[in-house]
Amino acid sequence: DAKTTQPTSMDCAEGRAANLPCNHSTISGNEYVYWYRQIHSQGPQYIIHGLKNNETNEMASLIITEDRKSSTLILPHATLRDTAVYYCIVRVGVNRDDKIIFGKGTRLHILP
Amino acid sequence: ETGVTQSPTHLIKTRGQQVTLRCSSQSGHNTVSWYQQALGQGPQFIFQYYREEENGRGNFPPRFSGLQFPNYSSELNVNALELDDSALYLCASSLPGYEQYFGPGTRLTVT
């Protein structure tokens, strides 16, 4: 079973910041938080990951709470092309081979 | 740098038949994972190959089998197809433990 809980769906106005929450209260000390997204009928796309520090890349920012039990993915200026299902995943970090267990994700609708 | 590619894009098979799906991994990646995604669901892990050996398997019956070749490309074989095998089949390549990069998938329809 997935170790994360996400809202089923969210709406966000185009141009605004989209904040997608994720709960992972049973996360272990060596598990990273990963985010992927899947645009309709395409393969999932890697967005960002982090262990305990906040992370930022060209796509998004990841804010992880100090107790690591929850996180928020931030898309700073959402566009219509960001409409997708967003998956929050926890998995063991580098130097280990491991599978990704996907939950149901959050369906994000960007509204014009 | 070439991304992950899969073939064919779409496939229609009859119940009881066998199917082979193919995946070419991203350059430099030696690990390939396969996932099944039914309509409206998240992808489900089938198995993973690392350097030509199976390295983990999800809750799928033995009629789902795979191979990885010396160039790290991979095949997924499904025997005795059932209607419930209709799904999008995704492969992802990576270095061990690092982020996985997914291909566009193969849409399999079993009639």
mmCIF file of C-alpha atoms in Angstrom:
data_model
loop_
_atom_site.group_PDB
_atom_site.id
_atom_site.type_symbol
_atom_site.label_atom_id
_atom_site.label_comp_id
_atom_site.label_asym_id
_atom_site.label_seq_id
_atom_site.Cartn_x
_atom_site.Cartn_y
_atom_site.Cartn_z
ATOM 1 C CA ASP A 1 0.000 0.000 0.000
ATOM 2 C CA ALA A 2 1.040 3.570 -0.615
ATOM 3 C CA LYS A 3 2.530 5.270 2.447
ATOM 4 C CA THR A 4 1.139 8.687 1.537
ATOM 5 C CA THR A 5 -2.226 10.440 1.698
ATOM 6 C CA GLN A 6 -3.199 13.127 -0.790
ATOM 7 C CA PRO A 7 -6.426 14.995 -1.585
ATOM 8 C CA THR A 8 -8.302 13.437 -4.480
ATOM 9 C CA SER A 9 -8.520 16.641 -6.497
ATOM 10 C CA MET A 10 -7.703 20.343 -6.400
ATOM 11 C CA ASP A 11 -8.348 23.403 -8.547
ATOM 12 C CA CYS A 12 -5.988 26.331 -9.088
ATOM 13 C CA ALA A 13 -6.318 29.460 -11.201
ATOM 14 C CA GLU A 14 -3.851 29.902 -14.016
ATOM 15 C CA GLY A 15 -0.922 32.119 -12.975
ATOM 16 C CA ARG A 16 -1.373 31.431 -9.282
ATOM 17 C CA ALA A 17 0.764 29.165 -7.118
ATOM 18 C CA ALA A 18 -0.515 25.615 -6.821
ATOM 19 C CA ASN A 19 0.169 24.067 -3.408
ATOM 20 C CA LEU A 20 -0.294 20.303 -3.271
ATOM 21 C CA PRO A 21 -0.191 18.732 0.201
ATOM 22 C CA CYS A 22 0.904 15.224 1.118
ATOM 23 C CA ASN A 23 0.848 13.367 4.430
ATOM 24 C CA HIS A 24 3.453 10.676 5.102
ATOM 25 C CA SER A 25 3.250 10.237 8.869
ATOM 26 C CA THR A 26 4.974 6.822 8.872
ATOM 27 C CA ILE A 27 8.008 7.897 6.859
ATOM 28 C CA SER A 28 11.286 6.334 7.964
ATOM 29 C CA GLY A 29 14.521 8.195 8.505
ATOM 30 C CA ASN A 30 16.105 6.896 5.321
ATOM 31 C CA GLU A 31 13.110 7.490 3.047
ATOM 32 C CA TYR A 32 12.958 10.326 0.580
ATOM 33 C CA VAL A 33 9.830 12.165 -0.558
ATOM 34 C CA TYR A 34 9.422 12.050 -4.340
ATOM 35 C CA TRP A 35 6.896 13.790 -6.560
ATOM 36 C CA TYR A 36 5.853 12.669 -10.019
ATOM 37 C CA ARG A 37 3.088 13.881 -12.268
ATOM 38 C CA GLN A 38 1.192 12.209 -15.068
ATOM 39 C CA ILE A 39 -0.405 14.176 -17.823
ATOM 40 C CA HIS A 40 -3.306 12.344 -19.452
ATOM 41 C CA SER A 41 -2.252 9.138 -21.236
ATOM 42 C CA GLN A 42 1.480 9.852 -20.861
ATOM 43 C CA GLY A 43 4.109 8.210 -18.658
ATOM 44 C CA PRO A 44 4.741 9.725 -15.214
ATOM 45 C CA GLN A 45 7.241 12.576 -15.141
ATOM 46 C CA TYR A 46 9.731 13.070 -12.317
ATOM 47 C CA ILE A 47 9.393 16.481 -10.666
ATOM 48 C CA ILE A 48 11.499 16.724 -7.524
ATOM 49 C CA HIS A 49 12.584 14.861 -4.400
ATOM 50 C CA GLY A 50 13.971 15.638 -0.964
ATOM 51 C CA LEU A 51 14.979 14.108 2.353
ATOM 52 C CA LYS A 52 14.529 16.787 4.984
ATOM 53 C CA ASN A 53 15.613 20.104 3.512
ATOM 54 C CA ASN A 54 13.433 22.173 1.232
ATOM 55 C CA GLU A 55 14.312 21.737 -2.424
ATOM 56 C CA THR A 56 13.775 23.841 -5.535
ATOM 57 C CA ASN A 57 14.358 23.163 -9.196
ATOM 58 C CA GLU A 58 13.161 24.634 -12.477
ATOM 59 C CA MET A 59 9.799 22.892 -12.179
ATOM 60 C CA ALA A 60 8.763 23.226 -8.543
ATOM 61 C CA SER A 61 9.620 23.666 -4.879
ATOM 62 C CA LEU A 62 9.274 21.008 -2.209
ATOM 63 C CA ILE A 63 8.637 22.032 1.379
ATOM 64 C CA ILE A 64 9.075 19.269 3.984
ATOM 65 C CA THR A 65 7.963 19.849 7.572
ATOM 66 C CA GLU A 66 10.545 19.600 10.304
ATOM 67 C CA ASP A 67 9.055 16.340 11.633
ATOM 68 C CA ARG A 68 8.977 15.032 8.025
ATOM 69 C CA LYS A 69 5.414 13.812 8.416
ATOM 70 C CA SER A 70 4.078 15.982 5.625
ATOM 71 C CA SER A 71 5.208 17.965 2.621
ATOM 72 C CA THR A 72 3.907 20.425 0.053
ATOM 73 C CA LEU A 73 4.730 20.615 -3.628
ATOM 74 C CA ILE A 74 4.554 24.167 -4.951
ATOM 75 C CA LEU A 75 4.162 25.041 -8.610
ATOM 76 C CA PRO A 76 4.899 28.784 -8.422
ATOM 77 C CA HIS A 77 3.018 30.011 -11.512
ATOM 78 C CA ALA A 78 0.616 27.331 -12.687
ATOM 79 C CA THR A 79 -0.210 27.077 -16.378
ATOM 80 C CA LEU A 80 -2.851 25.035 -18.189
ATOM 81 C CA ARG A 81 -0.116 22.522 -19.086
ATOM 82 C CA ASP A 82 0.272 21.723 -15.376
ATOM 83 C CA THR A 83 -3.127 20.010 -15.360
ATOM 84 C CA ALA A 84 -2.237 16.441 -14.381
ATOM 85 C CA VAL A 85 -2.367 13.811 -11.645
ATOM 86 C CA TYR A 86 0.355 14.483 -9.068
ATOM 87 C CA TYR A 87 1.767 11.571 -7.082
ATOM 88 C CA CYS A 88 3.585 11.946 -3.765
ATOM 89 C CA ILE A 89 5.758 8.912 -3.007
ATOM 90 C CA VAL A 90 8.153 7.880 -0.254
ATOM 91 C CA ARG A 91 10.995 5.548 -1.079
ATOM 92 C CA VAL A 92 14.376 4.563 0.192
ATOM 93 C CA GLY A 93 17.113 6.770 -1.141
ATOM 94 C CA VAL A 94 20.153 6.247 -3.257
ATOM 95 C CA ASN A 95 22.261 3.107 -3.465
ATOM 96 C CA ARG A 96 19.223 0.877 -3.147
ATOM 97 C CA ASP A 97 17.128 -0.717 -5.844
ATOM 98 C CA ASP A 98 13.499 -0.322 -4.975
ATOM 99 C CA LYS A 99 10.117 -0.031 -6.550
ATOM 100 C CA ILE A 100 7.841 2.998 -6.614
ATOM 101 C CA ILE A 101 4.501 2.435 -4.922
ATOM 102 C CA PHE A 102 1.997 4.850 -6.414
ATOM 103 C CA GLY A 103 -1.162 5.857 -4.589
ATOM 104 C CA LYS A 104 -4.135 7.491 -6.278
ATOM 105 C CA GLY A 105 -2.524 10.939 -6.422
ATOM 106 C CA THR A 106 -4.125 14.372 -6.626
ATOM 107 C CA ARG A 107 -5.872 15.398 -9.811
ATOM 108 C CA LEU A 108 -4.930 19.070 -10.288
ATOM 109 C CA HIS A 109 -7.113 21.195 -12.562
ATOM 110 C CA ILE A 110 -5.670 24.527 -13.668
ATOM 111 C CA LEU A 111 -8.524 26.875 -14.470
ATOM 112 C CA PRO A 112 -8.186 29.560 -17.164
ATOM 113 C CA GLU B 1 20.673 11.872 -24.692
ATOM 114 C CA THR B 2 17.816 9.565 -25.742
ATOM 115 C CA GLY B 3 14.888 9.123 -23.392
ATOM 116 C CA VAL B 4 12.991 5.945 -22.592
ATOM 117 C CA THR B 5 11.148 4.502 -25.568
ATOM 118 C CA GLN B 6 8.534 1.753 -25.727
ATOM 119 C CA SER B 7 7.032 -0.288 -28.528
ATOM 120 C CA PRO B 8 4.461 -0.792 -29.769
ATOM 121 C CA THR B 9 2.352 2.234 -28.856
ATOM 122 C CA HIS B 10 -0.919 0.350 -29.020
ATOM 123 C CA LEU B 11 -1.758 -3.326 -29.255
ATOM 124 C CA ILE B 12 -4.940 -5.370 -29.456
ATOM 125 C CA LYS B 13 -4.845 -9.041 -28.492
ATOM 126 C CA THR B 14 -7.377 -11.789 -27.929
ATOM 127 C CA ARG B 15 -7.898 -13.531 -24.595
ATOM 128 C CA GLY B 16 -5.518 -16.492 -24.252
ATOM 129 C CA GLN B 17 -2.858 -15.066 -26.555
ATOM 130 C CA GLN B 18 0.671 -14.035 -25.592
ATOM 131 C CA VAL B 19 2.211 -10.583 -25.921
ATOM 132 C CA THR B 20 5.709 -9.081 -25.801
ATOM 133 C CA LEU B 21 6.276 -5.430 -25.006
ATOM 134 C CA ARG B 22 9.632 -3.713 -25.476
ATOM 135 C CA CYS B 23 11.482 -0.933 -23.693
ATOM 136 C CA SER B 24 14.717 0.864 -24.472
ATOM 137 C CA SER B 25 16.239 2.478 -21.432
ATOM 138 C CA GLN B 26 17.745 5.937 -21.236
ATOM 139 C CA SER B 27 21.436 6.085 -22.063
ATOM 140 C CA GLY B 28 23.580 5.146 -19.071
ATOM 141 C CA HIS B 29 20.752 3.567 -17.065
ATOM 142 C CA ASN B 30 21.173 -0.079 -16.016
ATOM 143 C CA THR B 31 17.890 -0.591 -14.157
ATOM 144 C CA VAL B 32 14.482 -1.069 -15.766
ATOM 145 C CA SER B 33 11.163 -1.289 -13.922
ATOM 146 C CA TRP B 34 7.797 -2.274 -15.371
ATOM 147 C CA TYR B 35 4.406 -1.026 -14.200
ATOM 148 C CA GLN B 36 0.787 -1.772 -15.107
ATOM 149 C CA GLN B 37 -1.722 1.056 -14.991
ATOM 150 C CA ALA B 38 -5.402 0.232 -15.226
ATOM 151 C CA LEU B 39 -7.791 2.982 -16.227
ATOM 152 C CA GLY B 40 -8.258 5.518 -13.418
ATOM 153 C CA GLN B 41 -5.648 3.924 -11.157
ATOM 154 C CA GLY B 42 -2.050 4.675 -10.275
ATOM 155 C CA PRO B 43 0.690 2.533 -11.818
ATOM 156 C CA GLN B 44 1.271 -0.827 -10.109
ATOM 157 C CA PHE B 45 4.792 -2.274 -9.889
ATOM 158 C CA ILE B 46 5.288 -5.518 -11.823
ATOM 159 C CA PHE B 47 9.028 -6.157 -11.526
ATOM 160 C CA GLN B 48 12.454 -4.605 -11.843
ATOM 161 C CA TYR B 49 15.603 -5.716 -13.652
ATOM 162 C CA TYR B 50 19.111 -4.694 -12.709
ATOM 163 C CA ARG B 51 22.033 -5.776 -14.878
ATOM 164 C CA GLU B 52 19.985 -8.525 -16.548
ATOM 165 C CA GLU B 53 18.628 -10.067 -13.343
ATOM 166 C CA GLU B 54 15.214 -9.720 -11.727
ATOM 167 C CA ASN B 55 15.589 -7.467 -8.706
ATOM 168 C CA GLY B 56 12.179 -7.364 -7.085
ATOM 169 C CA ARG B 57 8.669 -8.334 -8.065
ATOM 170 C CA GLY B 58 5.214 -7.039 -7.276
ATOM 171 C CA ASN B 59 2.013 -9.003 -6.780
ATOM 172 C CA PHE B 60 1.678 -10.333 -10.326
ATOM 173 C CA PRO B 61 1.300 -13.995 -11.395
ATOM 174 C CA PRO B 62 4.125 -15.938 -13.081
ATOM 175 C CA ARG B 63 2.542 -15.501 -16.515
ATOM 176 C CA PHE B 64 4.061 -11.998 -16.328
ATOM 177 C CA SER B 65 7.747 -12.455 -17.086
ATOM 178 C CA GLY B 66 10.584 -10.308 -18.314
ATOM 179 C CA LEU B 67 14.063 -10.070 -19.676
ATOM 180 C CA GLN B 68 16.812 -7.511 -19.666
ATOM 181 C CA PHE B 69 19.482 -7.559 -22.346
ATOM 182 C CA PRO B 70 23.190 -6.638 -22.157
ATOM 183 C CA ASN B 71 22.387 -3.187 -23.604
ATOM 184 C CA TYR B 72 19.880 -2.795 -20.712
ATOM 185 C CA SER B 73 16.825 -2.785 -22.953
ATOM 186 C CA SER B 74 14.009 -4.950 -21.650
ATOM 187 C CA GLU B 75 10.976 -7.016 -22.586
ATOM 188 C CA LEU B 76 7.771 -7.739 -20.719
ATOM 189 C CA ASN B 77 6.013 -10.954 -21.705
ATOM 190 C CA VAL B 78 2.483 -11.820 -20.712
ATOM 191 C CA ASN B 79 1.107 -15.313 -21.402
ATOM 192 C CA ALA B 80 -2.510 -16.498 -21.442
ATOM 193 C CA LEU B 81 -3.899 -12.989 -21.665
ATOM 194 C CA GLU B 82 -6.993 -12.159 -19.651
ATOM 195 C CA LEU B 83 -9.466 -9.337 -20.141
ATOM 196 C CA ASP B 84 -8.188 -7.681 -16.923
ATOM 197 C CA ASP B 85 -4.728 -7.413 -18.470
ATOM 198 C CA SER B 86 -6.038 -4.522 -20.554
ATOM 199 C CA ALA B 87 -4.017 -1.547 -19.310
ATOM 200 C CA LEU B 88 -1.251 0.934 -20.006
ATOM 201 C CA TYR B 89 2.118 -0.756 -19.503
ATOM 202 C CA LEU B 90 4.905 1.566 -18.475
ATOM 203 C CA CYS B 91 8.599 1.008 -18.236
ATOM 204 C CA ALA B 92 11.010 3.238 -16.376
ATOM 205 C CA SER B 93 14.788 3.313 -16.416
ATOM 206 C CA SER B 94 17.165 4.574 -13.771
ATOM 207 C CA LEU B 95 20.416 4.113 -12.000
ATOM 208 C CA PRO B 96 19.911 2.033 -8.842
ATOM 209 C CA GLY B 97 17.989 4.001 -6.229
ATOM 210 C CA TYR B 98 17.817 7.178 -8.257
ATOM 211 C CA GLU B 99 14.773 8.803 -9.842
ATOM 212 C CA GLN B 100 13.065 6.697 -12.480
ATOM 213 C CA TYR B 101 12.347 8.095 -15.933
ATOM 214 C CA PHE B 102 9.259 6.709 -17.617
ATOM 215 C CA GLY B 103 8.504 5.927 -21.211
ATOM 216 C CA PRO B 104 5.225 6.863 -22.921
ATOM 217 C CA GLY B 105 3.723 3.429 -22.338
ATOM 218 C CA THR B 106 2.093 0.709 -24.425
ATOM 219 C CA ARG B 107 -1.693 0.578 -24.415
ATOM 220 C CA LEU B 108 -2.770 -3.087 -24.439
ATOM 221 C CA THR B 109 -6.369 -4.017 -25.135
ATOM 222 C CA VAL B 110 -7.468 -7.623 -24.624
ATOM 223 C CA THR B 111 -10.731 -8.637 -26.259
#
